[in-house]
mmCIF file of C-alpha atoms in Angstrom:
data_model
loop_
_atom_site.group_PDB
_atom_site.id
_atom_site.type_symbol
_atom_site.label_atom_id
_atom_site.label_comp_id
_atom_site.label_asym_id
_atom_site.label_seq_id
_atom_site.Cartn_x
_atom_site.Cartn_y
_atom_site.Cartn_z
ATOM 1 C CA MET Q 78 -14.279 -213.862 -187.744
ATOM 2 C CA ALA Q 79 -16.834 -214.335 -190.558
ATOM 3 C CA ALA Q 80 -19.646 -211.795 -190.877
ATOM 4 C CA GLU Q 81 -22.968 -213.430 -189.552
ATOM 5 C CA ALA Q 82 -25.191 -214.244 -192.795
ATOM 6 C CA ARG Q 83 -27.874 -211.904 -193.554
ATOM 7 C CA PRO Q 84 -31.798 -213.083 -192.638
ATOM 8 C CA LEU Q 85 -33.680 -214.586 -195.373
ATOM 9 C CA ARG Q 86 -36.414 -212.367 -196.971
ATOM 10 C CA LEU Q 87 -39.635 -214.145 -197.794
ATOM 11 C CA LEU Q 88 -42.132 -212.397 -199.835
ATOM 12 C CA ALA Q 89 -45.374 -213.561 -197.897
ATOM 13 C CA LEU Q 90 -48.946 -213.763 -199.522
ATOM 14 C CA HIS Q 91 -51.714 -213.979 -197.171
ATOM 15 C CA GLY Q 92 -54.854 -216.262 -197.456
ATOM 16 C CA TYR Q 93 -58.425 -215.229 -199.180
ATOM 17 C CA ARG Q 94 -60.387 -212.585 -197.094
ATOM 18 C CA GLN Q 95 -57.204 -211.387 -195.242
ATOM 19 C CA SER Q 96 -54.683 -208.525 -196.076
ATOM 20 C CA ALA Q 97 -51.003 -207.921 -195.695
ATOM 21 C CA ARG Q 98 -51.746 -206.159 -192.454
ATOM 22 C CA ARG Q 99 -53.805 -209.553 -190.940
ATOM 23 C CA LEU Q 100 -50.979 -211.638 -191.961
ATOM 24 C CA HIS Q 101 -48.500 -209.414 -190.258
ATOM 25 C CA GLN Q 102 -50.979 -209.681 -187.013
ATOM 26 C CA ARG Q 103 -51.245 -213.323 -187.337
ATOM 27 C CA THR Q 104 -47.622 -214.628 -187.780
ATOM 28 C CA GLY Q 105 -46.194 -212.703 -184.510
ATOM 29 C CA ALA Q 106 -44.873 -216.048 -183.215
ATOM 30 C CA LEU Q 107 -43.513 -217.023 -186.435
ATOM 31 C CA ARG Q 108 -41.948 -214.163 -187.003
ATOM 32 C CA LYS Q 109 -40.422 -214.309 -183.555
ATOM 33 C CA ALA Q 110 -39.110 -217.806 -183.926
ATOM 34 C CA LEU Q 111 -37.491 -216.769 -187.121
ATOM 35 C CA ARG Q 112 -35.891 -213.635 -185.858
ATOM 36 C CA GLY Q 113 -32.326 -213.259 -187.048
ATOM 37 C CA ARG Q 114 -32.638 -215.910 -189.575
ATOM 38 C CA ALA Q 115 -35.724 -214.813 -191.743
ATOM 39 C CA GLU Q 116 -37.943 -212.107 -192.198
ATOM 40 C CA LEU Q 117 -41.472 -211.979 -193.836
ATOM 41 C CA LEU Q 118 -42.753 -209.201 -196.359
ATOM 42 C CA PRO Q 119 -46.298 -209.196 -196.802
ATOM 43 C CA ILE Q 120 -48.198 -207.870 -199.490
ATOM 44 C CA ASP Q 121 -51.571 -207.159 -200.652
ATOM 45 C CA ALA Q 122 -53.493 -209.047 -203.190
ATOM 46 C CA PRO Q 123 -55.019 -206.929 -205.674
ATOM 47 C CA HIS Q 124 -58.574 -208.046 -205.319
ATOM 48 C CA PRO Q 125 -60.824 -206.488 -202.581
ATOM 49 C CA VAL Q 126 -63.396 -209.321 -201.557
ATOM 50 C CA SER Q 127 -66.887 -207.731 -201.115
ATOM 51 C CA SER Q 128 -68.379 -207.216 -197.674
ATOM 52 C CA ALA Q 129 -71.494 -209.224 -198.770
ATOM 53 C CA THR Q 130 -68.833 -212.616 -199.054
ATOM 54 C CA ALA Q 131 -66.287 -211.294 -196.259
ATOM 55 C CA GLN Q 132 -66.246 -212.568 -193.045
ATOM 56 C CA ASP Q 133 -66.548 -209.931 -190.394
ATOM 57 C CA ASP Q 134 -63.270 -209.135 -188.446
ATOM 58 C CA PRO Q 135 -63.288 -207.203 -185.696
ATOM 59 C CA ASP Q 136 -59.634 -206.093 -185.564
ATOM 60 C CA GLY Q 137 -59.461 -205.113 -188.826
ATOM 61 C CA ASP Q 138 -59.962 -201.781 -190.413
ATOM 62 C CA ASP Q 139 -58.643 -202.410 -194.002
ATOM 63 C CA PRO Q 140 -60.501 -204.452 -196.709
ATOM 64 C CA PRO Q 141 -60.310 -208.100 -196.926
ATOM 65 C CA ARG Q 142 -58.796 -209.188 -200.465
ATOM 66 C CA GLY Q 143 -57.992 -212.271 -202.565
ATOM 67 C CA TRP Q 144 -55.747 -213.565 -205.337
ATOM 68 C CA TRP Q 145 -58.181 -214.619 -207.797
ATOM 69 C CA PHE Q 146 -61.817 -215.758 -207.864
ATOM 70 C CA SER Q 147 -63.697 -219.251 -208.881
ATOM 71 C CA GLY Q 148 -67.015 -217.584 -209.160
ATOM 72 C CA PRO Q 149 -68.174 -213.989 -209.337
ATOM 73 C CA GLY Q 150 -66.623 -212.266 -206.543
ATOM 74 C CA THR Q 151 -66.684 -215.546 -204.406
ATOM 75 C CA PHE Q 152 -64.076 -218.219 -203.817
ATOM 76 C CA GLU Q 153 -63.970 -221.859 -202.834
ATOM 77 C CA ALA Q 154 -60.874 -223.997 -202.746
ATOM 78 C CA GLY Q 155 -62.415 -227.221 -203.891
ATOM 79 C CA GLU Q 156 -64.622 -225.685 -206.921
ATOM 80 C CA VAL Q 157 -63.931 -226.762 -210.218
ATOM 81 C CA ALA Q 158 -64.070 -223.437 -211.920
ATOM 82 C CA ALA Q 159 -64.913 -223.140 -215.156
ATOM 83 C CA ALA Q 160 -63.941 -219.360 -215.560
ATOM 84 C CA PRO Q 161 -61.651 -218.088 -212.845
ATOM 85 C CA GLU Q 162 -61.017 -214.526 -212.454
ATOM 86 C CA GLY Q 163 -58.080 -212.210 -211.383
ATOM 87 C CA LEU Q 164 -55.033 -214.792 -211.244
ATOM 88 C CA GLU Q 165 -52.870 -212.753 -214.041
ATOM 89 C CA GLU Q 166 -53.238 -209.612 -212.014
ATOM 90 C CA SER Q 167 -51.866 -211.245 -209.077
ATOM 91 C CA LEU Q 168 -48.878 -212.755 -211.162
ATOM 92 C CA LEU Q 169 -48.340 -209.407 -211.853
ATOM 93 C CA VAL Q 170 -48.312 -207.983 -208.492
ATOM 94 C CA VAL Q 171 -46.193 -210.648 -206.972
ATOM 95 C CA ALA Q 172 -43.826 -209.874 -209.961
ATOM 96 C CA ALA Q 173 -43.662 -206.249 -209.348
ATOM 97 C CA ALA Q 174 -43.242 -206.798 -205.509
ATOM 98 C CA LEU Q 175 -40.127 -209.207 -206.269
ATOM 99 C CA ALA Q 176 -38.603 -206.540 -208.836
ATOM 100 C CA GLU Q 177 -39.381 -203.302 -206.729
ATOM 101 C CA GLN Q 178 -39.064 -204.550 -202.875
ATOM 102 C CA GLY Q 179 -36.490 -207.173 -203.685
ATOM 103 C CA PRO Q 180 -34.223 -208.892 -203.794
ATOM 104 C CA PHE Q 181 -36.178 -212.062 -201.991
ATOM 105 C CA ASP Q 182 -35.117 -215.460 -201.424
ATOM 106 C CA GLY Q 183 -38.339 -217.354 -200.964
ATOM 107 C CA LEU Q 184 -42.078 -217.082 -200.689
ATOM 108 C CA LEU Q 185 -44.219 -217.875 -197.628
ATOM 109 C CA GLY Q 186 -47.851 -218.311 -198.531
ATOM 110 C CA PHE Q 187 -51.026 -219.244 -196.465
ATOM 111 C CA SER Q 188 -53.989 -220.886 -197.696
ATOM 112 C CA GLN Q 189 -54.776 -219.208 -201.105
ATOM 113 C CA GLY Q 190 -51.624 -217.400 -200.888
ATOM 114 C CA ALA Q 191 -49.950 -220.837 -200.535
ATOM 115 C CA ALA Q 192 -51.746 -221.818 -203.683
ATOM 116 C CA LEU Q 193 -50.438 -218.570 -205.674
ATOM 117 C CA ALA Q 194 -47.157 -219.567 -204.209
ATOM 118 C CA ALA Q 195 -47.276 -222.742 -205.652
ATOM 119 C CA MET Q 196 -48.136 -221.422 -208.973
ATOM 120 C CA VAL Q 197 -45.230 -218.971 -208.857
ATOM 121 C CA CYS Q 198 -42.933 -221.828 -208.008
ATOM 122 C CA ALA Q 199 -44.160 -223.979 -211.240
ATOM 123 C CA LEU Q 200 -43.463 -220.748 -213.571
ATOM 124 C CA ARG Q 201 -39.742 -220.221 -211.695
ATOM 125 C CA ALA Q 202 -39.098 -223.770 -212.232
ATOM 126 C CA ARG Q 203 -39.823 -223.320 -216.122
ATOM 127 C CA GLY Q 204 -37.427 -220.096 -216.135
ATOM 128 C CA ASP Q 205 -39.790 -217.363 -215.806
ATOM 129 C CA PRO Q 206 -37.350 -214.799 -215.247
ATOM 130 C CA ARG Q 207 -40.017 -212.684 -213.215
ATOM 131 C CA PHE Q 208 -39.878 -214.782 -210.145
ATOM 132 C CA PRO Q 209 -36.278 -215.101 -209.094
ATOM 133 C CA VAL Q 210 -37.227 -217.266 -205.875
ATOM 134 C CA ALA Q 211 -35.202 -220.267 -204.723
ATOM 135 C CA PHE Q 212 -37.606 -221.709 -202.451
ATOM 136 C CA ALA Q 213 -41.576 -221.682 -200.903
ATOM 137 C CA VAL Q 214 -43.192 -222.271 -197.465
ATOM 138 C CA LEU Q 215 -46.344 -223.413 -198.314
ATOM 139 C CA VAL Q 216 -49.053 -223.506 -195.211
ATOM 140 C CA ALA Q 217 -52.209 -225.090 -195.656
ATOM 141 C CA GLY Q 218 -51.930 -224.969 -199.628
ATOM 142 C CA PHE Q 219 -53.878 -226.711 -202.202
ATOM 143 C CA ALA Q 220 -53.700 -227.012 -206.060
ATOM 144 C CA SER Q 221 -56.504 -225.056 -208.031
ATOM 145 C CA ARG Q 222 -59.354 -227.127 -209.163
ATOM 146 C CA ALA Q 223 -59.896 -224.534 -212.122
ATOM 147 C CA PRO Q 224 -58.810 -226.523 -215.347
ATOM 148 C CA ALA Q 225 -57.575 -223.244 -216.787
ATOM 149 C CA HIS Q 226 -55.022 -223.547 -214.199
ATOM 150 C CA GLY Q 227 -54.352 -227.151 -214.799
ATOM 151 C CA HIS Q 228 -50.913 -226.270 -216.571
ATOM 152 C CA PHE Q 229 -49.346 -225.379 -213.504
ATOM 153 C CA TYR Q 230 -49.183 -228.910 -212.271
ATOM 154 C CA ARG Q 231 -48.573 -230.760 -215.544
ATOM 155 C CA ASP Q 232 -44.832 -231.309 -214.796
ATOM 156 C CA PRO Q 233 -43.161 -232.063 -211.423
ATOM 157 C CA ILE Q 234 -42.191 -228.811 -209.876
ATOM 158 C CA ALA Q 235 -38.633 -228.543 -209.308
ATOM 159 C CA LEU Q 236 -38.159 -225.919 -206.561
ATOM 160 C CA PRO Q 237 -37.831 -226.907 -202.733
ATOM 161 C CA THR Q 238 -40.673 -226.347 -200.593
ATOM 162 C CA LEU Q 239 -41.876 -226.862 -197.350
ATOM 163 C CA HIS Q 240 -45.413 -228.031 -196.776
ATOM 164 C CA VAL Q 241 -47.076 -227.345 -193.649
ATOM 165 C CA VAL Q 242 -50.425 -229.365 -193.270
ATOM 166 C CA GLY Q 243 -52.564 -229.161 -190.154
ATOM 167 C CA ASP Q 244 -54.001 -232.580 -189.713
ATOM 168 C CA THR Q 245 -57.435 -231.169 -188.015
ATOM 169 C CA ASP Q 246 -57.603 -228.001 -190.666
ATOM 170 C CA ALA Q 247 -61.403 -227.322 -191.587
ATOM 171 C CA VAL Q 248 -60.599 -225.135 -194.150
ATOM 172 C CA ILE Q 249 -58.293 -226.654 -196.431
ATOM 173 C CA ALA Q 250 -58.268 -230.308 -195.792
ATOM 174 C CA ALA Q 251 -54.910 -232.061 -194.783
ATOM 175 C CA PRO Q 252 -55.388 -234.257 -198.169
ATOM 176 C CA LEU Q 253 -55.698 -231.114 -200.079
ATOM 177 C CA SER Q 254 -52.228 -229.734 -198.806
ATOM 178 C CA MET Q 255 -50.942 -233.104 -199.317
ATOM 179 C CA GLU Q 256 -52.046 -233.648 -203.171
ATOM 180 C CA LEU Q 257 -50.130 -230.218 -203.492
ATOM 181 C CA ALA Q 258 -46.817 -231.211 -201.955
ATOM 182 C CA ARG Q 259 -47.054 -234.596 -204.513
ATOM 183 C CA CYS Q 260 -47.132 -231.697 -207.272
ATOM 184 C CA PHE Q 261 -43.528 -231.211 -206.175
ATOM 185 C CA VAL Q 262 -40.002 -232.787 -206.668
ATOM 186 C CA GLU Q 263 -39.429 -234.265 -203.404
ATOM 187 C CA PRO Q 264 -41.197 -232.119 -201.179
ATOM 188 C CA VAL Q 265 -40.488 -231.508 -197.404
ATOM 189 C CA VAL Q 266 -43.873 -232.081 -195.342
ATOM 190 C CA LEU Q 267 -44.521 -230.542 -191.868
ATOM 191 C CA ALA Q 268 -47.541 -232.083 -190.308
ATOM 192 C CA HIS Q 269 -49.142 -230.423 -187.038
ATOM 193 C CA PRO Q 270 -52.061 -231.360 -185.286
ATOM 194 C CA GLY Q 271 -53.900 -228.149 -185.561
ATOM 195 C CA GLY Q 272 -55.915 -226.542 -188.025
ATOM 196 C CA HIS Q 273 -56.156 -223.618 -190.231
ATOM 197 C CA PHE Q 274 -53.089 -221.238 -189.229
ATOM 198 C CA ILE Q 275 -49.654 -220.851 -189.463
ATOM 199 C CA PRO Q 276 -48.135 -222.920 -186.303
ATOM 200 C CA ALA Q 277 -45.022 -221.748 -184.408
ATOM 201 C CA ALA Q 278 -44.460 -224.333 -181.532
ATOM 202 C CA ALA Q 279 -41.251 -225.692 -180.668
ATOM 203 C CA ALA Q 280 -41.351 -228.493 -182.926
ATOM 204 C CA GLN Q 281 -42.496 -226.397 -185.990
ATOM 205 C CA LYS Q 282 -40.117 -223.893 -185.268
ATOM 206 C CA LYS Q 283 -36.918 -226.364 -185.520
ATOM 207 C CA ALA Q 284 -38.400 -227.713 -188.653
ATOM 208 C CA TYR Q 285 -38.492 -224.155 -190.416
ATOM 209 C CA LEU Q 286 -35.181 -223.547 -189.494
ATOM 210 C CA GLU Q 287 -33.741 -226.512 -190.504
ATOM 211 C CA PHE Q 288 -35.635 -226.026 -194.215
ATOM 212 C CA LEU Q 289 -34.464 -222.156 -194.216
ATOM 213 C CA GLU Q 290 -30.696 -223.094 -193.041
ATOM 214 C CA ARG Q 291 -30.196 -224.453 -196.308
ATOM 215 C CA PHE Q 292 -30.665 -221.119 -198.007
ATOM 216 C CA ARG Q 293 -29.257 -218.824 -195.962
ATOM 217 C CA PRO Q 294 -26.359 -216.562 -197.757
ATOM 218 C CA GLY Q 295 -22.771 -217.964 -196.751
ATOM 219 C CA GLN Q 296 -23.779 -221.084 -195.950
ATOM 220 C CA GLY Q 297 -22.815 -222.727 -198.903
ATOM 221 C CA GLN Q 298 -24.563 -224.684 -201.721
ATOM 222 C CA ALA Q 299 -28.356 -225.366 -200.617
ATOM 223 C CA GLU Q 300 -28.811 -229.062 -200.128
ATOM 224 C CA PRO Q 301 -30.903 -230.820 -202.747
ATOM 225 C CA PRO Q 302 -34.780 -230.786 -202.587
ATOM 226 C CA GLY Q 303 -35.844 -233.333 -199.877
ATOM 227 C CA VAL Q 304 -33.051 -232.976 -197.726
ATOM 228 C CA GLY Q 305 -34.222 -232.706 -193.992
ATOM 229 C CA GLU Q 306 -37.436 -234.578 -194.558
ATOM 230 C CA VAL Q 307 -39.480 -233.655 -191.078
ATOM 231 C CA SER Q 308 -42.275 -236.057 -191.391
ATOM 232 C CA GLU Q 309 -42.982 -239.655 -191.922
ATOM 233 C CA ARG Q 310 -45.924 -238.996 -193.851
ATOM 234 C CA SER Q 311 -45.679 -240.297 -197.417
ATOM 235 C CA VAL Q 312 -46.409 -237.815 -200.405
#
């Protein structure tokens, strides 16, 4: 009897004003759904968010963090930032985690973390050796509006991705996540009726597992991007 394939390892990137610990807390249902198939290893963003701009979080004792800023110590996903700060440091942090804690199979990003993961995908698709990942799951993602970041989206990103889009997301509106999906070659889109969170109900669990199964070691060659589309939504 062949040995059971090992679980996939996903480097997990939290949202703005979150932390690795908080992402771990808030993905309990997802981690349970993926048990035996995939494991999430969250890391902290390098930039603390000042208490003046951070949302109070009564269940947290660690400072909230961010991957980059669109203004001095602030971030808004829709802002056309003339001088974004902090992205290079975050790319270095992700590269270091992949090298020091790896090997990893893919990425999972939420909100600003999903936006960063998409940038990593773009660099990987261009052959950047710092980012040896095969796929990404992008939840409530968006494309940065900063002109300095425009180069990430100039060419279609040829890396398999699952885009999880909340129809009632009031933080990252669904059209922003769909705009990011269109930056990829044949993205898989999972729409859900909820808001700004990582869904893990039965319907979403099925979609996650179908997407991830393509990349499990011992399962043979991964299917081409786009196979197993789970939503009727056009991108």
